[in-house]
Amino acid sequence: MLTKRVISCLDVRDGKLAKSIKFVDTKDIGDPVERARKYYQEGLDELVFYDITASSDRRDIMIDVVSEVASQVFIPFSVGGGLRTVEDCSRVLLAGAEKVNVNSAAVKNPGLISEASRAFGAQAVVLSMDVLRVGPGPEIPSGYEIVINGGRTPMGIDAVAWARRGEDLGAGELVVNSIDADGTREGYEITLTRMIADAVRIPVIASGGGGTPGHMFEVLTEGRADAALIASMLHYGEYTIAEIKSYLSNRGLPIRKAGMPVT
Amino acid sequence: MITIVDYEAGNLTSVKRALDFLGFENRITPDVDLVSRAERVIFPGVGRARTAMNILRKRGLGEALLDAFSRGTPVMGICLGAQVALSRSEEDDTPCLGIIPGYCPRFALDNPDLKIPHMGWNQVRVEKEHYILKDVNPGDEFYFVHSYYPQPEDESQVYATAGYETVFPAAIGRENLFATQFHPEKSGPVGLNLLKNFAEWRP
């Protein structure tokens, strides 16, 4: 049986973990490669690296990080942030990432999804969408709107319609990130996640609001997500991967075993 | 020396990196002679069967693979590499290499809750003993990404299965060819073990 995936997201700036990530154990603070390796050894299913480097001339550092991770971490991982062209995508894939994560650039230029999908296959293209709850209206029948620039710019696009369009254009997977829930740690946006999971036939990763394994269980069952993205609950050391996985599996979800002995 | 066949089908560097990590000498090459005379061959790949077969034919790599196989060279196919080892793929109705008689159907999922592609970690069940699978324990999960799966005509060529609504072959083999639908190079420690076993396999 296909398992539900536990995915963690690491924000990287200038090749270092972003300051917003506060770790309990200080040994490897700042080093995304060390952190990725630790999570890999503890049994994480997948990783997402989000490059938040401000200046584009420093993006080569990210390529080095990707390549280092790929040499030591043998689970799938995707890279997002600042990918605007097929060439940008090609660079991170050649450096060893399994998938690219496109977001704002795809909203502004949907052709990016189809071009990347043709070039690398749908399985390599993850469409990440930032979504704000606005209430149903003529342009936004679902009540959820696509926003870009970290939630600051509303685009007048319905989130469910955009998810379907992304699937049609060739995305292999969707990350549904609720701007309302993000950072609250009070649980994922279940209604939104479920609406989108019901509307498409590609896997859906729920993001934003995860604070406890119970929240993850909720979005993986009621929310019909295929995977749950977590950040601070793991980075702050509140839960280990083993604890999260044993909770989910004790509640009856198919989950990949944690903490395999590493070769 | 393990030769990884380069036929422009997806990311070959992840297989290379896994072999580097394990300490097995390897090279990625599109060279026909190097493939047909290789000591050991890995034949990975993601993407469309039709595109892959066109490139294999155009470059003579299909012949080189058949040649290596008939010389008794250990050959391992991964994902698309497993699919094109069969006679035919339902994807664009593509004739394939035919090392193993059979074809690759697409998942026909009646259950709308099941997504296509089949993407993620799934348990693999060993159906028949094989040196390469010797360290796989019941319940071990491997990473899959695919919409088609390899179905040999001869059931005795199915070494492992997985379930996704239907039970489908996850590892197939014939003589000195072994092929997995899942990605050992992305399947953590259990996957690395499988690559190690291939590197040490003496069929």
Coordinates of C-alpha atoms in Angstrom, one line a residue, chain A residues 1-5 40 44-46 66-67 70-77 92-99 120-124 167 172-173 197-198 200-204 224-226 255-257 260-263, chain B residues 10-11 13-14 17-22 46-47 108-123 137-146 162-164 183-190 192-193 196:
Chain A
M1 CA 0.0 0.0 0.0
L2 CA 1.3 3.5 -0.9
T3 CA 2.3 5.3 2.3
K4 CA 1.4 8.9 3.3
R5 CA 4.5 11.0 3.1
Y40 CA 17.4 11.4 6.1
L44 CA 12.1 11.5 6.7
D45 CA 10.4 10.6 3.4
E46 CA 11.2 13.6 1.4
V66 CA 21.9 20.8 -3.9
S67 CA 24.8 18.9 -5.2
A70 CA 22.4 14.8 -3.5
S71 CA 25.7 13.1 -2.7
Q72 CA 24.7 12.2 0.8
V73 CA 20.9 12.0 1.0
F74 CA 19.2 9.2 -0.9
I75 CA 15.6 10.2 -0.7
P76 CA 13.7 12.4 -3.2
F77 CA 14.0 16.1 -2.7
V92 CA 18.9 22.3 -10.0
L93 CA 17.9 19.0 -11.5
L94 CA 21.3 18.4 -13.0
A95 CA 22.8 19.3 -9.6
G96 CA 20.8 16.3 -8.2
A97 CA 17.4 17.5 -7.2
E98 CA 14.5 15.1 -8.0
K99 CA 11.9 17.8 -8.7
F120 CA 11.8 16.8 -17.6
G121 CA 8.6 14.9 -17.2
A122 CA 5.6 15.6 -15.1
Q123 CA 7.1 13.8 -12.1
A124 CA 9.8 16.4 -11.9
E167 CA -2.6 19.5 -13.6
G172 CA 3.0 16.1 -11.4
E173 CA 2.2 17.2 -7.9
A197 CA -7.4 17.0 -3.6
D198 CA -10.9 16.1 -4.8
V200 CA -7.3 16.8 -9.3
R201 CA -5.8 13.3 -9.8
I202 CA -2.2 14.2 -9.0
P203 CA -0.8 14.0 -5.5
V204 CA -1.4 16.9 -3.1
R224 CA -7.3 13.8 1.7
A225 CA -3.7 15.0 1.3
D226 CA -1.1 12.5 0.1
I255 CA 3.5 5.2 6.9
R256 CA 7.1 4.3 5.9
K257 CA 9.1 3.0 8.8
M260 CA 16.3 2.7 9.3
P261 CA 20.0 1.7 10.0
V262 CA 22.0 3.8 7.5
T263 CA 24.6 2.1 5.3
Chain B
G10 CA 16.1 11.9 -17.0
N11 CA 18.5 12.4 -14.2
T13 CA 23.4 11.6 -11.8
S14 CA 21.4 10.3 -8.9
R17 CA 25.9 9.6 -6.8
A18 CA 24.5 6.5 -5.0
L19 CA 27.3 4.3 -6.6
D20 CA 29.9 6.9 -5.7
F21 CA 28.6 6.9 -2.1
L22 CA 28.8 3.1 -2.0
V46 CA 12.4 8.5 -16.4
G47 CA 10.2 9.9 -19.1
A108 CA -6.4 1.6 -14.8
L109 CA -7.6 2.9 -11.4
D110 CA -11.3 2.8 -10.8
N111 CA -10.9 4.4 -7.4
P112 CA -10.8 8.2 -7.9
D113 CA -9.0 8.5 -4.6
L114 CA -5.9 6.8 -6.0
K115 CA -3.7 9.2 -7.8
I116 CA -1.7 8.8 -11.1
P117 CA 1.3 8.8 -11.2
H118 CA 1.8 6.2 -8.4
M119 CA 4.2 8.4 -6.5
G120 CA 5.8 7.8 -3.1
W121 CA 7.0 5.0 -0.8
N122 CA 5.3 1.6 -1.1
Q123 CA 6.0 -1.8 0.4
N137 CA 12.8 -7.6 4.7
P138 CA 9.0 -7.9 4.8
G139 CA 7.5 -4.5 5.0
D140 CA 10.5 -2.6 3.5
E141 CA 9.4 0.4 1.5
F142 CA 10.9 1.7 -1.8
Y143 CA 10.3 4.9 -3.7
F144 CA 8.1 4.8 -6.9
V145 CA 7.2 7.3 -9.5
H146 CA 5.3 5.9 -12.5
A162 CA 3.8 -4.0 -4.8
G163 CA 0.1 -3.0 -4.4
Y164 CA -1.7 0.0 -5.7
H183 CA 14.1 3.8 -7.7
P184 CA 16.7 2.1 -5.4
E185 CA 18.9 5.2 -5.7
K186 CA 16.1 7.2 -4.0
S187 CA 15.0 4.6 -1.5
G188 CA 17.3 5.3 1.4
P189 CA 19.4 2.6 3.0
V190 CA 17.3 -0.4 1.7
L192 CA 21.4 1.5 -1.5
N193 CA 21.7 -2.2 -0.3
K196 CA 25.4 -2.8 -3.6

